[in-house]
Structures are given as structure tokens and as C-alpha cells.
Amino acid sequence: MSLTLIAQTEYKRRIRSKWFILTTLLAPVLLAAMFVLPIFFFVLLDEAETTPIALVDETGRLVDAVEESLGSGFEVTIADAGLPLDSLRADLLAGDVAAYVVLPAGLLAGEADAVLYNQGGGGISQQGDLRRAIRDAVEAERLRAAGLSEEVMADLDRGVGFTVRTVSEEGESADMTGASFMVGYAMGSFMFFVVYFYGLMVLRGVIEEKANRIVEVMASSVRPFDLIVGKVLGIGAIGLTQLVAWAVLILGGLFALGSLLPLFIDPATVAAAQDPEAAGQAAEALPFDVEAFGQLFSPVLFLTLGVYFLGGFVLYAALMAAVGAAVDQESDAQSLMVPLIMPLVVTPLLVLMPILNAPNAPFALGMSLVPPFAPILMVARHVVTDVPWWQHTLGIALLGATALGLLWVAARIYRTGMLMYGKKASFKELWQWARAS
């Protein structure tokens, strides 16, 4: 049995399984749900609830402006400034109001702070709305007291538009910093998931064949190197197949979304979002360029994803295969596996966010070239910035060389470990197996 035949057998056995079909179809749906549902629920709850509050204005000059600024999301009850606060506290504890706010007499002079009383759980958006309304009312009243006319105050309240345009060799386009940051983080986290998931599949496959003594039969006719490399290549091909399927489904979904979006959003809003002259106004309704957002999910991105997945998968699959060969059951593998996959785990938690915030900094470049981090960081950087071709070339070369080297080491460990039973090997013994001729 050759290496190619082993890889084909592994590929055909897994691609026909139910889990492959289910995960291929459901993963894009779950990914879309992760983006859409939080926004949907946030908007739904924000529109559905009206918060009853009581407002005590000891200045006698702010209550109307605060109530007007809060809008329809709050049901404001204006309390008498002479009313004892104990009665408002009783209303709060009884649930008649969600909160009460005291605007002390010294607020306009900066001698006292506005105080919000609640029972907790109001949410940061509710506090933000109240803070903004009170701040705007106080600032307006201070300006009015300084002698500014209503016309001047209206001019000050008009606001300042701020439009960001991205310039490249191809021309100008709408700024996508926020959207690319979000997509970059999602792609980096996705890369962690697929590399870990398929690497774990290799680990379980090696342990299963060793536990069932199948490997002893196969070892009589196949070299250990062909066995481990064939398994890694077969499972890696499954991963690439699934990535291609997900790319087709996501691109098809974006195309369908572009066709269906005008049915749910005012076409004038979509047109305004794509009009540089009206970008500032459109930002309130649709805070990204629809066409540019779809362009983030380009075929080049999926090609980059596939290349770095292959390198990252082989690297970590080799480590997990070596661990699988050294143990008899999966529970014994944890202590050996955790130190080896630590770079893969800590990258999304500790490094990914700072690097997305400064993707061209020397730290970002250096970290993304280190092979254990490259699969996640290079893909994430590719989304948020133009990564020069030489950086991709160097990163892929380092990642590929490291992955193939570790695969060679894993094959040597596998050669000895697959016939060892009854004792969990230590790192020292793994090193001795790798060095054995």
C-alpha cells in the first residue's frame, strides 16, 4: 500500500461520513448567525423597550432639554425638586421606575455631579444615553448663559461630517476599517478552529488505530513514514475540500444577499451608502459600503486561507500525530498536547487583537512570520491591510519548511511509538525516539 493509496483511503472514508456533510452545510449558516443575530437582537430589544425614569432637576433649567434629547426610548417622569428622595427610592425598589436621576443645583457651575440611581442591570447603552443627554443639556445651558444667540448655538449643534476614503493603486474606495477589523478577527479565529479541529482528527485517528491494533497489521506492509504522511495528507485534503465548499457557499450567499438587500433596505439608503458625497449621512443608516464589504470576501482571501491552512494544519497535525503515537488513549494525550499547541491557542486570545489594530507594525510583521503563529496572523493581516508579496512568500516558505520538518520528526516518533503500549511517553522519550536511527 503506497502513501498515495493511504491518503486516498483516508479521504474517501471521511468525505462520505454524515459529519462532513452536516458541518459543510451548517458552518456557513452558523457563521452568518454569529454576525447577524447579535445585531438583530440588540436592535429588537432596543426598539421594544421603553425605560421609565424619574428626573429631579434642582437647577430648574435642564429638564426639558434632557427629556427631548432622550427621545422615545425613555418614559420620563418629572419629579418635584422638593420631593424627598426616599419616595423616589421607594418607587425604584417597587419597580415603578427603572432609575431616577438627580441634577443638583451646582451642576451648571461644575460644583456637583449628576447622579443616576438604579438597581443595576440597566445596560451600558442606557447609561450612555443618559450621560449624553445630560452633557448636551448642560453644555447648551452654559453657552446660553454666556450670551450666545440661538442662531450661533444652532450652528454649533449642526455637527461636523467626517468621511474616510482609502487610497490604493487602483484608486479610491470607501473606508472599511471597522468591517475589515471584524472580518479579520473572524478569519483569524476561524483559522484557529479549523487547524485545531483537523489536527485533533489526526490525533484521534492515530490513537484509534493504535488501540485497535490495526496499525500492527498495516505496519507489516507499509512504512511508518508512509502511514503517518498518508493520514495527514488525506485529512488535510478533507479540510481543503471543506474550505472550498464553504468559500463557494459564502460567496454565493453574499451574491444572493446583494440581490435581496434592496428588498429589505430602502434602495436610496444603499445608493447613498455607495455615494461618496453622501457617505456621512449614510453612515447612520448603513455604516459600511455594501459592495466593499462583499469585496473583503474575495477569491484571493480564500486562496490565502487555503494556503496557510495547509501549512498550519501539517505543522500542528504532525505534532498531534507524534503525541497520538506516544499514548494509548486520548485522555493521556492532554498533558503532552497542551504545551505543543499553546501558540495556536494563545494567538487569538492575546496577540490577534493588537496586531489587527496595527497590522503594519514591526511586531505584527515579526509575529506573523513565526511559523506557529503565521496561519492565524497572516490571514488576519491579509484582511485588514495589503500584505506585500515578499512577506507572504517568506511566511509561506518558513511555515512550509517548519511543517515538513516536524512531519519528518513525527514520522520517526510514530515509527517507535506505534508499537509501544502500557506507558505514556515523556517529552524526553519522544526526543530519543526522534533521534533514533
XYZ file of C-alpha atoms in Angstrom:
437
model
C 0.000 0.000 0.000
C 1.559 3.290 -1.089
C 1.444 6.714 0.556
C -0.981 7.939 -2.120
C -3.318 4.991 -1.597
C -3.378 5.597 2.172
C -4.215 9.269 1.625
C -6.989 8.343 -0.835
C -8.441 5.767 1.551
C -8.449 8.264 4.431
C -10.044 10.918 2.215
C -12.817 8.684 0.807
C -13.680 7.211 4.201
C -14.194 10.605 5.828
C -15.795 12.523 2.972
C -18.713 10.074 2.876
C -19.474 10.467 6.560
C -22.524 12.342 7.872
C -20.472 14.762 9.989
C -18.668 16.031 6.894
C -21.928 16.779 5.066
C -23.556 18.375 8.117
C -20.607 20.568 9.074
C -20.110 21.640 5.446
C -23.718 22.819 5.170
C -24.238 24.189 8.678
C -20.947 26.028 9.295
C -21.717 28.976 6.910
C -25.178 29.261 8.458
C -23.747 29.372 11.967
C -21.082 31.866 10.869
C -23.735 34.162 9.397
C -25.832 33.769 12.541
C -22.881 34.855 14.694
C -22.732 38.138 12.756
C -26.425 38.814 12.222
C -28.248 37.563 15.322
C -26.469 39.746 17.941
C -27.247 42.866 15.864
C -30.826 41.715 15.291
C -31.483 41.034 18.987
C -29.782 44.261 20.027
C -31.974 46.316 17.685
C -35.083 44.310 18.617
C -34.609 44.833 22.363
C -33.587 48.447 21.910
C -36.756 49.230 19.944
C -39.138 47.135 22.020
C -38.329 48.504 25.483
C -39.195 51.893 26.908
C -37.368 52.701 30.118
C -39.372 54.590 32.789
C -37.200 57.025 34.739
C -37.786 59.876 37.157
C -35.897 63.139 36.727
C -35.221 65.601 39.533
C -33.951 68.944 38.216
C -32.750 71.156 41.067
C -31.358 73.684 38.552
C -34.807 74.254 37.047
C -33.257 74.777 33.579
C -32.306 71.365 32.221
C -35.288 69.065 32.399
C -36.886 69.969 29.059
C -33.628 69.627 27.109
C -32.765 66.303 28.771
C -36.227 64.873 28.119
C -36.142 65.965 24.487
C -32.654 64.524 23.956
C -33.569 61.129 25.469
C -36.264 60.581 22.845
C -38.852 57.812 22.719
C -36.676 55.176 24.361
C -37.362 56.671 27.798
C -40.606 57.442 29.609
C -39.596 60.435 31.720
C -41.462 61.440 34.874
C -40.501 64.889 36.130
C -40.337 64.833 39.918
C -40.707 67.872 42.119
C -37.290 69.139 43.194
C -38.574 69.395 46.732
C -39.792 65.808 46.808
C -37.886 63.664 49.351
C -35.555 61.246 47.605
C -36.803 58.485 49.885
C -40.082 58.423 47.940
C -38.168 58.020 44.649
C -36.083 55.279 46.236
C -39.311 53.524 47.232
C -40.621 53.815 43.655
C -37.350 52.356 42.376
C -37.432 49.409 44.783
C -41.106 48.829 43.968
C -40.300 48.687 40.246
C -42.386 51.734 39.315
C -39.315 53.322 37.698
C -36.147 51.725 36.342
C -33.997 54.576 37.639
C -34.075 58.132 38.873
C -31.640 60.919 38.073
C -30.831 63.906 40.258
C -29.474 67.061 38.600
C -28.158 69.059 41.581
C -28.216 72.853 41.773
C -24.435 73.064 41.416
C -24.318 71.032 38.205
C -24.198 74.007 35.821
C -21.362 75.598 37.794
C -19.389 72.358 37.815
C -19.663 72.116 41.590
C -21.640 68.869 41.704
C -22.249 65.763 39.588
C -25.452 64.418 38.147
C -26.305 61.154 39.906
C -28.086 58.143 38.434
C -29.744 55.736 40.880
C -30.772 52.286 39.685
C -30.804 48.666 40.791
C -28.143 47.563 38.295
C -28.721 45.736 35.061
C -29.698 48.837 33.113
C -27.111 48.185 30.446
C -24.270 50.361 29.208
C -26.365 51.821 26.360
C -28.957 53.162 28.827
C -26.281 54.851 30.933
C -24.623 56.171 27.786
C -27.882 57.711 26.558
C -28.489 59.432 29.904
C -24.900 60.678 30.179
C -25.015 62.093 26.641
C -28.406 63.791 27.147
C -27.330 65.444 30.403
C -23.964 66.533 28.975
C -25.596 68.109 25.894
C -28.198 69.900 28.027
C -25.578 71.275 30.440
C -23.287 72.440 27.626
C -26.165 74.177 25.841
C -27.287 75.911 29.018
C -23.752 77.080 29.803
C -23.413 78.525 26.279
C -26.797 80.219 26.594
C -25.742 81.696 29.937
C -22.550 83.009 28.305
C -24.658 85.084 25.943
C -24.603 83.057 22.729
C -27.600 83.586 20.488
C -29.886 80.744 19.425
C -28.559 81.046 15.848
C -24.961 80.529 16.986
C -25.969 77.608 19.180
C -27.799 76.049 16.230
C -24.615 76.377 14.175
C -22.598 74.701 16.925
C -25.143 71.902 17.138
C -25.017 71.242 13.420
C -22.111 68.833 13.800
C -19.130 68.122 11.559
C -19.160 65.453 8.877
C -16.140 63.178 8.700
C -15.578 60.883 5.736
C -12.671 58.475 5.399
C -11.510 57.312 1.961
C -8.989 54.543 1.305
C -6.419 55.290 -1.410
C -4.671 52.485 -3.298
C -3.041 51.887 -6.689
C -6.488 51.131 -8.103
C -7.965 54.426 -6.918
C -10.196 55.467 -4.031
C -12.776 53.439 -2.155
C -14.894 53.699 0.954
C -13.079 53.128 4.244
C -13.653 49.657 5.637
C -11.543 49.808 8.796
C -14.309 48.678 11.119
C -15.648 45.960 8.860
C -12.180 44.658 7.915
C -11.201 44.553 11.602
C -14.278 42.461 12.338
C -13.735 40.161 9.352
C -10.005 39.877 10.125
C -10.710 38.786 13.687
C -13.340 36.324 12.456
C -10.943 34.863 9.851
C -8.150 34.526 12.438
C -10.467 32.797 14.890
C -11.816 30.611 12.094
C -8.275 29.564 11.168
C -7.631 28.561 14.793
C -10.781 26.460 14.766
C -10.110 24.558 11.513
C -6.415 23.912 12.218
C -7.199 22.655 15.726
C -10.230 20.652 14.599
C -8.444 18.789 11.788
C -5.285 18.363 13.842
C -7.400 16.761 16.562
C -8.828 14.452 13.922
C -5.319 13.203 13.150
C -4.621 12.663 16.855
C -7.790 10.607 17.344
C -7.172 8.614 14.169
C -3.673 7.622 15.292
C -4.853 6.684 18.808
C -7.811 4.699 17.428
C -5.663 2.649 15.030
C -3.143 2.015 17.778
C -5.824 0.948 20.282
C -7.454 -1.407 17.749
C -4.069 -2.867 16.785
C -4.849 -2.015 13.167
C -1.531 -0.239 12.909
C 0.328 -3.507 13.639
C -1.287 -5.124 10.618
C -0.634 -2.153 8.375
C 2.962 -1.789 9.571
C 3.731 -5.226 8.117
C 3.224 -3.923 4.586
C 3.644 -0.127 4.792
C 6.478 2.046 6.038
C 5.578 4.088 9.164
C 6.534 7.248 7.295
C 4.001 6.463 4.548
C 1.349 5.661 7.168
C 1.596 8.954 9.045
C 2.145 11.161 5.991
C -0.716 9.463 4.119
C -3.045 10.051 7.045
C -2.048 13.714 7.352
C -2.417 14.309 3.605
C -5.798 12.547 3.455
C -7.265 14.531 6.343
C -5.659 17.712 5.024
C -7.375 17.114 1.675
C -10.684 16.762 3.539
C -10.059 20.116 5.187
C -9.243 21.797 1.862
C -12.368 20.295 0.297
C -14.473 21.687 3.100
C -12.832 25.123 2.838
C -13.575 25.229 -0.900
C -17.194 24.237 -0.239
C -17.521 26.939 2.440
C -15.948 29.516 0.098
C -18.481 28.684 -2.627
C -21.398 28.827 -0.174
C -20.245 32.126 1.386
C -19.585 33.802 -1.977
C -22.946 32.534 -3.237
C -24.607 33.811 -0.064
C -23.026 37.252 -0.470
C -24.171 37.381 -4.088
C -27.698 36.457 -3.031
C -27.536 38.997 -0.186
C -26.596 41.716 -2.662
C -29.677 40.833 -4.724
C -32.036 40.590 -1.758
C -30.778 43.560 0.260
C -32.805 46.166 -1.706
C -35.952 44.213 -0.823
C -35.386 44.865 2.891
C -33.482 48.154 2.894
C -34.514 51.338 1.157
C -32.635 51.399 -2.181
C -31.979 55.102 -1.606
C -30.114 54.192 1.562
C -27.993 51.622 -0.257
C -27.294 54.089 -3.060
C -26.394 56.778 -0.559
C -24.020 54.405 1.218
C -22.159 53.923 -2.061
C -22.116 57.658 -2.837
C -19.001 59.392 -1.520
C -20.817 62.704 -1.330
C -23.447 61.261 0.952
C -21.230 58.910 2.935
C -21.537 60.896 6.130
C -25.337 60.786 6.071
C -25.468 57.130 5.089
C -23.192 56.110 7.943
C -26.048 56.483 10.390
C -28.279 54.053 8.496
C -25.777 51.659 6.927
C -22.312 52.038 8.473
C -20.381 50.307 5.682
C -20.147 50.170 1.927
C -22.140 47.122 0.829
C -20.059 46.480 -2.288
C -16.731 46.991 -0.498
C -17.821 44.698 2.359
C -18.517 41.931 -0.152
C -15.116 42.506 -1.757
C -13.424 41.603 1.535
C -14.500 38.010 0.864
C -12.598 37.821 -2.410
C -11.270 34.655 -4.067
C -7.767 35.868 -3.134
C -8.740 35.783 0.544
C -9.968 32.208 0.266
C -6.813 31.228 -1.668
C -4.702 32.759 1.115
C -6.835 30.965 3.670
C -6.291 27.634 1.884
C -2.509 28.013 1.608
C -1.989 28.969 5.247
C -4.471 26.337 6.392
C -2.459 23.661 4.609
C 0.801 24.815 6.198
C -0.711 25.278 9.651
C -2.572 22.004 9.505
C 0.518 19.972 8.558
C 2.524 21.694 11.311
C 0.063 21.026 14.114
C -1.144 17.687 12.706
C 2.456 16.451 12.814
C 2.699 17.428 16.487
C -0.610 15.759 17.323
C 0.307 12.631 15.374
C 3.500 12.373 17.397
C 1.509 12.746 20.601
C -1.030 10.168 19.434
C 1.713 7.652 18.776
C 3.047 8.125 22.317
C -0.175 7.343 24.235
C -2.753 4.569 24.434
C -5.868 6.714 24.920
C -6.978 10.287 24.265
C -7.128 11.306 27.932
C -3.387 10.606 28.256
C -2.638 12.968 25.376
C -3.685 16.188 27.122
C -0.512 16.758 29.134
C 1.665 16.262 26.047
C -0.573 18.129 23.626
C -1.231 21.336 25.591
C 2.362 22.703 25.541
C 2.720 21.896 21.847
C -0.458 23.647 20.691
C -0.123 26.586 23.093
C 0.950 29.015 20.298
C -2.207 28.115 18.388
C -4.410 28.708 21.444
C -2.908 31.944 22.738
C -2.735 33.687 19.370
C -6.459 34.572 19.109
C -6.628 35.419 22.811
C -3.542 37.571 23.323
C -1.938 38.587 20.041
C -4.609 38.819 17.349
C -6.383 41.970 18.564
C -3.242 44.176 18.961
C -1.934 43.043 15.580
C -5.228 43.846 13.853
C -5.027 47.299 15.413
C -1.516 47.881 14.000
C -1.104 45.349 11.172
C 1.975 47.011 9.647
C 3.941 47.477 12.861
C 7.286 45.628 13.194
C 5.785 43.491 15.976
C 2.940 42.418 13.681
C 5.317 41.566 10.860
C 7.694 39.640 13.117
C 4.982 37.622 14.832
C 3.201 36.779 11.578
C 6.419 35.339 10.135
C 6.920 32.925 13.067
C 5.592 29.590 11.730
C 3.377 28.554 14.712
C 1.610 31.949 14.572
C 1.650 32.524 10.813
C -1.549 30.598 9.864
C -3.715 32.877 12.026
C -1.856 36.181 11.890
C -1.014 36.275 8.172
C -4.627 35.586 7.197
C -5.904 38.231 9.628
C -3.352 40.798 8.372
C -4.287 39.989 4.787
C -7.854 41.124 5.538
C -7.013 44.442 7.196
C -4.010 45.585 5.141
C -2.131 44.998 1.899
C 0.490 42.432 2.861
C 3.467 42.745 0.442
C 4.151 39.693 -1.715
C 7.593 39.166 -0.187
C 6.082 38.863 3.285
C 3.646 36.226 2.058
C 6.469 34.411 0.236
C 8.752 34.443 3.276
C 5.940 33.474 5.644
C 4.819 30.549 3.475
C 8.413 29.361 2.980
C 9.131 29.393 6.729
C 5.816 27.762 7.537
C 6.226 25.074 4.868
C 9.806 24.227 5.877
C 8.852 24.010 9.558
C 5.771 21.899 8.831
C 7.698 19.414 6.680
C 10.490 19.220 9.276
C 8.020 18.485 12.057
C 6.263 15.920 9.863
C 9.588 14.145 9.379
C 10.209 14.195 13.147
C 6.647 12.962 13.810
C 7.168 10.041 11.415
C 10.268 8.965 13.355
C 8.388 9.183 16.662
C 5.455 7.311 15.142
C 7.753 4.524 13.946
C 8.709 3.707 17.522
C 5.620 4.807 19.413
C 3.026 2.897 17.404
C 4.214 -0.390 18.868
C 4.659 0.867 22.434
C 1.843 0.042 24.869
C 1.118 0.410 28.567
C 3.183 3.506 29.296
C 2.726 7.179 28.421
C 5.936 8.563 26.994
C 7.575 11.731 28.271
C 8.987 14.560 26.154
C 12.455 13.181 26.829
C 11.483 9.784 25.423
C 9.846 11.413 22.396
C 13.104 13.202 21.707
C 15.031 9.928 21.994
C 12.618 8.222 19.565
C 13.031 11.074 17.098
C 16.838 10.836 17.247
C 16.948 7.050 16.989
C 18.279 5.877 13.616
